[in-house]
Amino acid sequence: MNDLATYNFAYLDEQTKRMIRRAILKAIAIPGYQVPFASREMPMPYGWGTGGVQVTASILGPNDVLKVIDQGADDTTNAVSIRAFFQKVANVAVTTKTKEATIIQTRHRIPEEPLRDGQTLVYQVPIPEPLRFLEPRETETRKMHALEEYGLMHVKLYEDIARNGHIATTYAYPVKVEGRYVMDPSPTPKFDNPKMHMSEALQLFGAGREKRIYAVPPHTEVVSLDFEDHPFEIQKFDKPCALCGAANVYLDEVVLDDKGGRMFVCSDTDHCEGRQAHGHAGPMLARPRHQCKEPAE
Amino acid sequence: MSAVPLLKVKDVSKFYGSRIGCRSVSFVLYPGEVLAVVGESGSGKTTLLSCLSTRLMPSSGIIEYHMRDGQYRDLAHMGEAERRFLMRTDWGFVHQNPADGLRMTVSAGANVGERLMAVGDRHYGNIRASASDWLRRVEIGEDRIDDQPRTFSGGMRQRLQIARNLVTSPRLVFMDEPTGGLDVSVQARLLDLVRGLVHDLGLAAVIVTHDLAVARLLSHRMMVMKDGTVIEQGLTDRVLDDPREPYTQLLVSSILQV
């Protein structure tokens, strides 16, 4: 028996969780609408996922299985720290397998494997306001959302085409949710935007510093904004993943040496490992180890 | 000119606490008519303009606008959504400082196209075509379409601001000292341009200015304001050539003759 003070389950006190759950319920009721909430100080700096952590802490139950990814990977600092945090303060089961998880907290990616009914995806959001860099006043952007004045969003896309000949926004690509609110899908690559559309899983977005929560309930229409003559397109990759040979997935570029050597691998590490375990192999995995260090390019 | 007024203003007053912004201003404006509001600094011109354009709520009085559906609507009783829609479609507002009316960090083409996108135009090619057409009409080279207005001179910015306002073919344009801060030769070209556009498009306009030459060149009628009240109004040529009020006489006679 130790008489040290202990944490409440999942770190936050029950009143705080109650407040956050109310915000989440409201967000689900109005898809894409940013609900203000009284964001708490968390034992990590802003920008490390304080919003996502608070949402996860509020919805987490003792029987949940938690997966945390950062840029698609389970083994990066941010993911490891947050996973360890919840192991410590909630003692929940954790996993790296998308299929087994009930709650997936993510930064910058949506898993490649389609999410199913009953799963919840929690996004860490740095700047929830899609209109922020076009209109600096919060009072004005709120009014624009209220009155559905979204012409300005297209001004941004227009500028893209005028400068680059195509829509050059590659991440945080604005979407319209259920035909009403324009929403920032957090800095996920636009490659992931189609996965949000009619997803079976519940998607929750938490912005800790900006004190906003928003949501996309299951089976909700999520449409990426575009022009009639410049339709929305996702990124395409020339080669499949170098390790598992998967095509039509989002790839990370990994620089191998200072002689121009590089490889493209799945950003979703669980997806990549799963495929390798099933016997799929990319061009670089098949090679003996000594050749991997000096790939011919 | 049509027999039905576009704007009916009745006894509009605006008080800032116990101070008077403007008091009991009444007039009607017909389609295609240009009204100049002149007076010295602090006479209530800009307050009046802000009340007319719904940027300020008048303390009392009624402002009615003839909507496209033929009905008169009291601006004070309009919903905010409707009012803002009106402001970006049927109305224009040209600020004295172009930086207030333009988005300085997006290209000239996007500045002109913004209103089109706001009313639901979603075809890049068409938006760009109307933007370049409007740049040509306000005498800005079409090769500047992708440049940001901060690279433009003062006169070009002001012309760009006018293009941006006129792209949705409004029926009523408010202008607050449109030539303020420009040198005389640039002023002359701008006035020429505005006069041409107003004439070609059949625009009604309310122009606030302290420059009587601007009023003379652009307006059909004018109102002279002093200490928040209208002291004289009438046809521009009549007021300027035969001012009745002592203050108007003072104003007219204080123009430097070169």
XYZ file of C-alpha atoms in Angstrom:
555
model
C 0.000 0.000 0.000
C 1.558 3.250 -1.017
C 0.051 6.526 0.051
C 1.198 8.495 -2.969
C -1.500 10.245 -4.897
C -2.453 8.345 -8.053
C -3.886 9.476 -11.338
C -7.537 9.193 -12.119
C -8.249 6.655 -14.874
C -6.877 8.061 -18.164
C -5.267 11.041 -16.428
C -8.114 13.578 -16.712
C -10.527 14.090 -13.825
C -14.114 12.984 -14.361
C -15.559 16.490 -14.606
C -13.142 17.363 -17.380
C -13.963 14.181 -19.247
C -17.634 14.973 -18.881
C -17.068 18.437 -20.351
C -15.068 17.024 -23.263
C -17.656 14.316 -23.923
C -20.359 16.940 -24.131
C -18.274 18.814 -26.701
C -17.742 15.565 -28.625
C -21.471 14.805 -28.635
C -22.205 18.258 -29.937
C -19.517 17.888 -32.593
C -21.022 14.590 -33.746
C -24.468 16.166 -33.887
C -23.175 18.948 -36.168
C -20.654 17.255 -38.490
C -17.701 19.480 -39.327
C -18.620 22.242 -36.859
C -15.839 23.342 -34.521
C -17.064 23.098 -30.932
C -15.122 25.201 -28.405
C -14.071 23.367 -25.259
C -12.068 24.175 -22.159
C -8.820 22.525 -23.176
C -6.649 21.508 -20.203
C -2.947 21.687 -19.648
C -1.528 18.274 -20.464
C 1.839 16.892 -19.390
C 3.261 17.551 -22.859
C 3.839 20.672 -24.938
C 1.247 22.136 -27.276
C 1.794 20.800 -30.749
C 2.519 17.295 -29.492
C -1.076 16.213 -29.656
C -2.671 17.681 -26.533
C -6.045 17.900 -28.281
C -5.972 14.327 -29.498
C -4.811 13.078 -26.097
C -7.680 14.820 -24.311
C -10.228 13.360 -26.724
C -8.717 9.890 -26.367
C -8.625 10.189 -22.567
C -12.312 11.124 -22.523
C -13.548 8.251 -24.677
C -11.172 5.567 -23.448
C -12.633 2.684 -21.419
C -10.819 -0.132 -19.593
C -11.692 -2.611 -22.357
C -10.472 -0.496 -25.244
C -7.468 -1.409 -27.356
C -5.402 1.624 -28.269
C -3.184 2.206 -31.283
C -1.225 5.426 -31.740
C 0.398 6.459 -35.008
C 2.485 9.416 -36.032
C 2.928 9.951 -39.787
C 1.566 6.431 -40.204
C 4.263 4.858 -38.024
C 3.777 3.165 -34.657
C 7.397 3.577 -33.593
C 8.058 7.317 -33.801
C 8.644 9.447 -30.707
C 5.218 10.990 -30.556
C 3.400 7.694 -31.021
C 5.584 5.812 -28.546
C 5.228 8.506 -25.890
C 1.457 8.802 -26.142
C 1.027 5.028 -26.164
C 3.231 4.722 -23.080
C 1.301 7.551 -21.442
C -2.021 5.742 -21.744
C -0.506 2.435 -20.696
C 0.636 4.163 -17.553
C -2.397 6.267 -16.680
C -5.161 3.950 -17.932
C -3.515 0.571 -18.073
C -5.307 -0.230 -21.327
C -4.275 -2.809 -23.903
C -2.258 -1.343 -26.751
C -1.581 -2.672 -30.205
C 0.101 -1.686 -33.436
C -2.403 -3.606 -35.544
C -5.092 -1.453 -37.126
C -7.520 -4.374 -37.201
C -7.317 -5.020 -33.454
C -7.591 -1.446 -32.247
C -10.834 0.115 -31.048
C -9.368 3.590 -30.720
C -6.630 4.877 -33.033
C -5.035 8.192 -32.234
C -3.297 9.618 -35.272
C -1.123 12.433 -36.405
C -0.952 13.117 -40.174
C -2.291 9.814 -41.553
C -5.335 7.583 -41.865
C -4.419 3.875 -41.831
C -4.400 2.175 -45.227
C -6.635 -0.603 -44.027
C -10.290 0.476 -44.231
C -11.662 1.223 -40.780
C -14.747 -0.595 -39.670
C -17.843 -0.001 -37.628
C -17.014 0.411 -33.940
C -13.560 1.886 -34.409
C -12.807 5.495 -33.557
C -10.094 7.548 -35.207
C -8.824 10.484 -33.117
C -6.888 13.154 -34.998
C -4.390 15.565 -33.483
C -5.100 18.947 -35.009
C -2.732 21.916 -34.895
C -4.958 24.534 -36.587
C -8.638 23.607 -36.859
C -9.733 26.639 -38.864
C -9.509 26.010 -42.628
C -9.950 29.728 -43.337
C -7.273 30.869 -40.900
C -4.512 31.830 -43.316
C -6.968 33.637 -45.539
C -8.851 35.494 -42.832
C -6.985 36.186 -39.603
C -9.994 37.328 -37.521
C -11.694 34.588 -35.521
C -14.907 36.635 -35.245
C -15.008 36.862 -39.021
C -14.267 33.191 -39.737
C -16.972 32.118 -37.302
C -19.412 34.374 -39.083
C -18.326 32.958 -42.420
C -19.004 29.430 -41.188
C -22.352 30.485 -39.753
C -23.441 32.106 -43.010
C -21.830 29.454 -45.217
C -19.632 32.016 -46.968
C -16.966 29.771 -48.351
C -15.957 31.672 -51.496
C -12.641 32.493 -49.863
C -11.669 28.832 -49.704
C -11.820 28.711 -53.476
C -9.698 31.860 -53.669
C -6.924 29.786 -52.119
C -7.379 27.001 -54.670
C -7.533 29.604 -57.454
C -4.191 30.984 -56.284
C -2.739 27.499 -56.372
C -3.739 26.976 -59.977
C -2.663 30.491 -61.009
C 0.783 29.960 -59.521
C 1.433 26.288 -60.211
C -0.927 25.291 -62.979
C -2.680 22.776 -60.740
C -4.040 22.631 -57.187
C -0.779 22.386 -55.281
C -2.257 21.956 -51.804
C -1.103 18.495 -50.798
C -2.058 18.286 -47.140
C -4.748 19.817 -44.931
C -6.822 19.871 -48.093
C -10.190 21.501 -47.290
C -13.302 19.346 -47.383
C -17.007 20.023 -47.134
C -18.788 17.821 -44.625
C -22.368 16.679 -45.277
C -22.854 19.584 -47.684
C -22.571 22.202 -44.961
C -19.371 22.965 -43.032
C -15.969 23.375 -44.635
C -13.460 21.539 -42.473
C -9.710 21.169 -42.203
C -8.970 17.433 -42.133
C -5.823 18.189 -40.062
C -2.480 17.929 -41.862
C -3.160 14.544 -43.422
C -2.023 14.184 -47.038
C -4.839 14.734 -49.493
C -4.244 11.116 -50.437
C -6.273 10.256 -47.326
C -9.216 12.575 -48.028
C -11.277 9.957 -49.934
C -10.954 7.609 -46.942
C -12.927 10.050 -44.797
C -15.894 9.904 -47.147
C -18.610 7.531 -45.902
C -16.181 5.966 -43.442
C -17.650 3.312 -41.172
C -15.562 4.557 -38.250
C -16.238 7.584 -36.087
C -13.687 10.349 -36.687
C -12.945 12.839 -33.896
C -10.638 15.844 -34.170
C -9.051 17.525 -31.172
C -7.135 20.800 -31.237
C -5.675 21.419 -27.765
C -4.015 24.772 -28.218
C -6.891 26.201 -30.256
C -9.459 24.624 -27.910
C -11.701 23.113 -30.567
C -13.234 19.691 -31.128
C -14.963 18.605 -34.319
C -16.170 15.318 -35.713
C -17.227 13.326 -38.729
C -19.757 10.667 -37.721
C -19.811 7.322 -39.554
C -21.371 7.257 -43.036
C -20.980 10.990 -43.553
C -20.380 12.662 -46.877
C -16.937 14.289 -47.045
C -16.176 16.045 -50.326
C -12.851 17.663 -51.214
C -13.278 21.150 -52.690
C -12.218 21.701 -56.300
C -13.036 23.456 -59.574
C -15.109 21.947 -62.371
C -12.180 22.198 -64.770
C -9.565 21.283 -62.145
C -11.054 18.330 -60.263
C -9.647 16.992 -57.002
C -6.902 14.394 -57.434
C -4.862 12.397 -54.948
C -1.116 11.905 -55.099
C 0.184 9.119 -57.330
C 3.455 7.256 -56.937
C 5.550 5.882 -59.792
C 6.783 2.794 -57.965
C 5.244 0.491 -55.378
C 6.572 0.267 -51.796
C 10.214 -0.855 -51.779
C 9.661 -3.246 -48.901
C 6.228 -4.798 -49.380
C 5.478 -4.007 -53.027
C 2.121 -2.392 -52.250
C 0.686 -0.077 -54.888
C -1.950 2.611 -54.269
C -0.684 3.369 -50.794
C 0.936 6.505 -49.439
C 4.725 6.303 -49.567
C 7.443 8.050 -47.588
C 10.714 8.960 -49.222
C 13.683 7.704 -47.219
C 17.118 9.057 -48.045
C 19.655 6.230 -47.782
C 23.011 7.915 -48.269
C 24.549 11.150 -49.480
C 24.991 9.884 -53.035
C 21.371 10.296 -54.066
C 20.228 6.898 -52.881
C 16.632 6.801 -51.746
C 13.734 4.476 -51.330
C 9.980 4.847 -51.146
C 8.288 2.846 -48.435
C 4.787 2.617 -46.962
C 4.173 5.369 -44.439
C 1.747 3.001 -42.683
C 4.209 0.663 -40.950
C 1.562 -1.775 -39.726
C 0.189 -2.185 -43.234
C 3.705 -2.755 -44.598
C 4.669 -5.300 -41.942
C 1.376 -7.128 -42.376
C 1.970 -7.502 -46.093
C 5.538 -8.672 -45.566
C 4.301 -11.288 -43.106
C 1.935 -12.520 -45.817
C 4.870 -13.012 -48.156
C 4.657 -9.805 -50.212
C 8.069 -8.390 -51.035
C 9.240 -5.198 -52.691
C 12.414 -4.774 -54.756
C 14.568 -3.699 -51.814
C 13.405 -6.318 -49.359
C 14.383 -9.106 -51.733
C 17.958 -7.891 -51.924
C 20.755 -9.183 -49.726
C 21.714 -6.871 -46.897
C 25.045 -5.583 -48.256
C 23.360 -4.322 -51.431
C 20.766 -2.417 -49.506
C 23.395 -0.049 -48.216
C 24.421 0.969 -51.699
C 21.395 0.771 -53.917
C 21.914 1.306 -57.615
C 19.919 4.377 -58.577
C -33.683 57.082 -65.581
C -36.325 54.884 -64.090
C -39.101 56.525 -62.100
C -38.619 54.207 -59.123
C -35.913 55.162 -56.641
C -33.217 52.613 -55.824
C -32.539 53.899 -52.338
C -34.892 55.820 -50.057
C -33.339 57.464 -47.027
C -35.634 59.030 -44.427
C -34.472 60.997 -41.378
C -31.338 59.006 -40.775
C -29.422 60.023 -37.646
C -26.425 58.527 -35.979
C -25.291 59.531 -32.509
C -22.074 58.500 -30.853
C -23.239 58.892 -27.275
C -24.074 62.574 -26.980
C -22.056 63.484 -30.043
C -23.708 63.795 -33.407
C -22.463 61.705 -36.316
C -25.143 62.792 -38.723
C -28.650 64.144 -38.122
C -31.932 63.839 -40.031
C -30.525 63.078 -43.455
C -33.130 62.348 -46.109
C -32.768 61.797 -49.834
C -33.703 59.428 -52.624
C -31.334 57.949 -55.163
C -32.487 56.784 -58.575
C -30.874 54.053 -60.685
C -27.980 55.422 -62.716
C -27.687 58.521 -60.572
C -24.483 59.646 -58.909
C -24.777 61.539 -55.646
C -21.783 63.316 -54.153
C -21.607 64.038 -50.441
C -19.185 66.867 -49.737
C -18.118 68.715 -46.652
C -15.099 69.275 -44.470
C -13.485 66.653 -42.255
C -15.730 65.699 -39.349
C -18.904 66.840 -41.055
C -20.427 63.359 -40.916
C -19.894 62.254 -44.524
C -18.280 58.954 -43.705
C -20.714 58.242 -40.876
C -23.557 58.721 -43.324
C -21.905 56.437 -45.864
C -21.345 53.756 -43.221
C -25.014 53.930 -42.233
C -26.141 53.640 -45.842
C -23.907 50.674 -46.537
C -24.989 48.896 -43.304
C -21.508 49.054 -41.864
C -23.026 51.062 -39.013
C -26.537 50.875 -37.582
C -28.239 54.285 -37.674
C -29.641 55.469 -34.325
C -32.913 56.371 -36.006
C -34.418 56.705 -39.449
C -35.240 54.316 -42.265
C -33.127 53.243 -45.224
C -35.007 51.272 -47.858
C -33.459 49.543 -50.838
C -35.226 48.468 -53.996
C -34.351 44.785 -54.303
C -34.050 42.985 -57.621
C -37.399 41.311 -56.979
C -39.063 44.747 -57.038
C -39.714 44.976 -53.285
C -38.454 47.694 -50.980
C -36.631 46.299 -47.963
C -35.642 48.116 -44.811
C -31.938 47.464 -44.418
C -32.117 47.562 -40.618
C -34.618 44.692 -40.598
C -32.724 42.481 -42.994
C -30.978 39.375 -41.695
C -27.224 39.507 -41.570
C -26.831 36.727 -44.134
C -29.037 38.586 -46.590
C -27.290 41.880 -45.913
C -23.867 40.406 -46.521
C -25.107 38.712 -49.666
C -26.425 42.054 -50.896
C -23.091 43.704 -50.129
C -21.127 41.283 -52.236
C -23.500 41.000 -55.166
C -25.732 44.002 -55.716
C -23.496 46.548 -54.016
C -19.907 47.639 -54.138
C -17.814 49.530 -51.648
C -14.674 51.347 -52.734
C -12.448 52.293 -49.809
C -10.205 55.318 -49.699
C -7.255 53.069 -48.888
C -7.214 50.221 -51.421
C -5.508 47.942 -48.885
C -8.782 47.945 -46.897
C -10.785 46.671 -49.826
C -8.278 44.289 -51.415
C -6.624 41.101 -50.301
C -3.042 42.223 -50.576
C -1.538 38.724 -50.434
C -3.487 37.078 -53.225
C -3.107 37.775 -56.943
C -5.033 40.438 -58.831
C -6.978 37.731 -60.655
C -8.106 36.115 -57.406
C -9.045 39.535 -56.017
C -11.375 40.110 -58.928
C -12.604 36.517 -58.926
C -13.390 36.357 -55.214
C -16.927 37.673 -55.543
C -17.653 35.264 -58.383
C -16.462 32.349 -56.278
C -18.493 33.681 -53.353
C -21.690 33.450 -55.387
C -20.889 29.902 -56.443
C -18.823 30.081 -59.627
C -16.721 26.918 -59.662
C -15.124 26.994 -63.122
C -11.512 28.171 -63.014
C -11.356 29.009 -66.722
C -14.462 31.184 -66.617
C -13.389 32.984 -63.448
C -10.023 33.743 -64.953
C -11.585 34.944 -68.199
C -13.838 37.429 -66.417
C -10.946 38.539 -64.210
C -8.762 39.323 -67.199
C -11.672 41.015 -68.948
C -12.179 43.282 -65.931
C -8.486 44.046 -65.605
C -8.528 45.184 -69.217
C -11.567 47.374 -68.557
C -9.822 49.149 -65.683
C -6.647 49.511 -67.756
C -4.451 47.069 -65.894
C -2.266 44.968 -68.186
C -3.478 41.380 -68.446
C 0.072 40.200 -67.814
C -0.338 41.491 -64.247
C -3.169 39.054 -63.486
C -0.979 36.799 -61.350
C 0.800 39.620 -59.512
C -0.146 40.575 -55.996
C -1.629 44.045 -55.483
C 1.208 44.988 -53.163
C 3.411 45.199 -56.253
C 0.953 47.692 -57.787
C 1.084 51.474 -57.658
C -1.555 53.391 -55.703
C -3.581 54.204 -58.799
C -3.496 50.608 -60.044
C -4.611 49.335 -56.650
C -7.539 51.704 -56.687
C -8.521 50.561 -60.188
C -8.169 46.945 -59.116
C -10.443 47.632 -56.170
C -13.022 49.070 -58.529
C -12.789 46.021 -60.822
C -13.201 43.711 -57.852
C -16.385 45.509 -56.867
C -17.919 45.663 -60.313
C -17.391 42.057 -61.391
C -20.804 40.914 -60.105
C -22.467 43.873 -61.926
C -23.773 45.658 -58.844
C -26.449 48.328 -59.120
C -25.192 50.554 -56.339
C -21.636 51.486 -55.448
C -20.475 53.403 -52.386
C -17.183 55.239 -52.693
C -15.293 56.791 -49.822
C -12.820 59.367 -51.129
C -11.895 57.180 -54.122
C -9.195 59.592 -55.267
C -7.731 60.428 -51.862
C -3.995 59.919 -51.705
C -3.473 59.862 -55.476
C -1.559 62.491 -57.387
C -3.499 64.751 -59.721
C -2.724 63.105 -63.060
C -3.575 59.670 -61.666
C -6.707 61.172 -60.129
C -7.761 62.511 -63.485
C -7.384 59.123 -65.178
C -9.239 57.371 -62.395
C -12.083 59.870 -62.527
C -12.276 59.418 -66.285
C -12.435 55.677 -65.825
C -15.081 55.819 -63.112
C -17.173 58.247 -65.127
C -17.007 55.900 -68.124
C -17.908 52.827 -66.098
C -20.767 54.523 -64.266
C -22.158 55.666 -67.581
C -21.712 52.346 -69.399
C -23.067 50.170 -66.622
C -25.835 52.499 -65.491
C -24.534 52.368 -61.923
C -25.968 54.382 -59.106
C -23.287 55.678 -56.777
C -22.896 57.572 -53.546
C -19.490 59.244 -53.493
C -18.115 60.816 -50.374
C -15.418 63.368 -51.061
C -13.991 66.605 -49.808
C -12.727 67.372 -53.289
C -15.265 69.535 -55.123
C -13.616 68.780 -58.452
C -14.436 65.103 -58.006
C -18.026 66.009 -57.266
C -18.170 68.273 -60.301
C -16.821 65.618 -62.654
C -18.682 62.565 -61.436
C -21.928 63.506 -59.804
C -25.338 64.566 -60.988
C -26.479 65.780 -57.620
C -24.670 66.761 -54.473
C -25.302 67.245 -50.777
C -23.231 69.606 -48.658
C -22.814 68.544 -45.031
C -21.716 70.539 -42.032
C -21.688 69.446 -38.388
C -23.662 66.305 -39.206
C -26.516 67.940 -41.071
C -27.187 68.484 -44.754
C -27.209 72.229 -45.274
C -27.710 72.322 -49.003
C -28.498 69.886 -51.779
C -29.315 70.093 -55.453
C -27.942 69.551 -58.921
C -24.164 69.610 -58.847
C -23.771 72.457 -61.306
C -26.366 74.537 -59.504
C -24.766 74.054 -56.093
C -21.250 74.743 -57.318
C -22.100 77.682 -59.602
C -24.723 79.271 -57.428
C -24.190 78.247 -53.815
C -26.884 79.601 -51.505
C -25.650 78.820 -48.026
C -22.800 80.921 -46.668
C -20.864 77.777 -45.794
C -21.185 76.387 -49.317
C -20.090 79.731 -50.694
C -17.048 79.557 -48.443
C -16.321 76.021 -49.544
C -16.601 76.833 -53.247
C -14.539 79.984 -52.958
C -11.755 78.255 -51.081
C -10.763 76.192 -54.117
C -7.406 77.370 -55.394
C -7.624 78.620 -58.942
C -4.459 77.892 -60.846
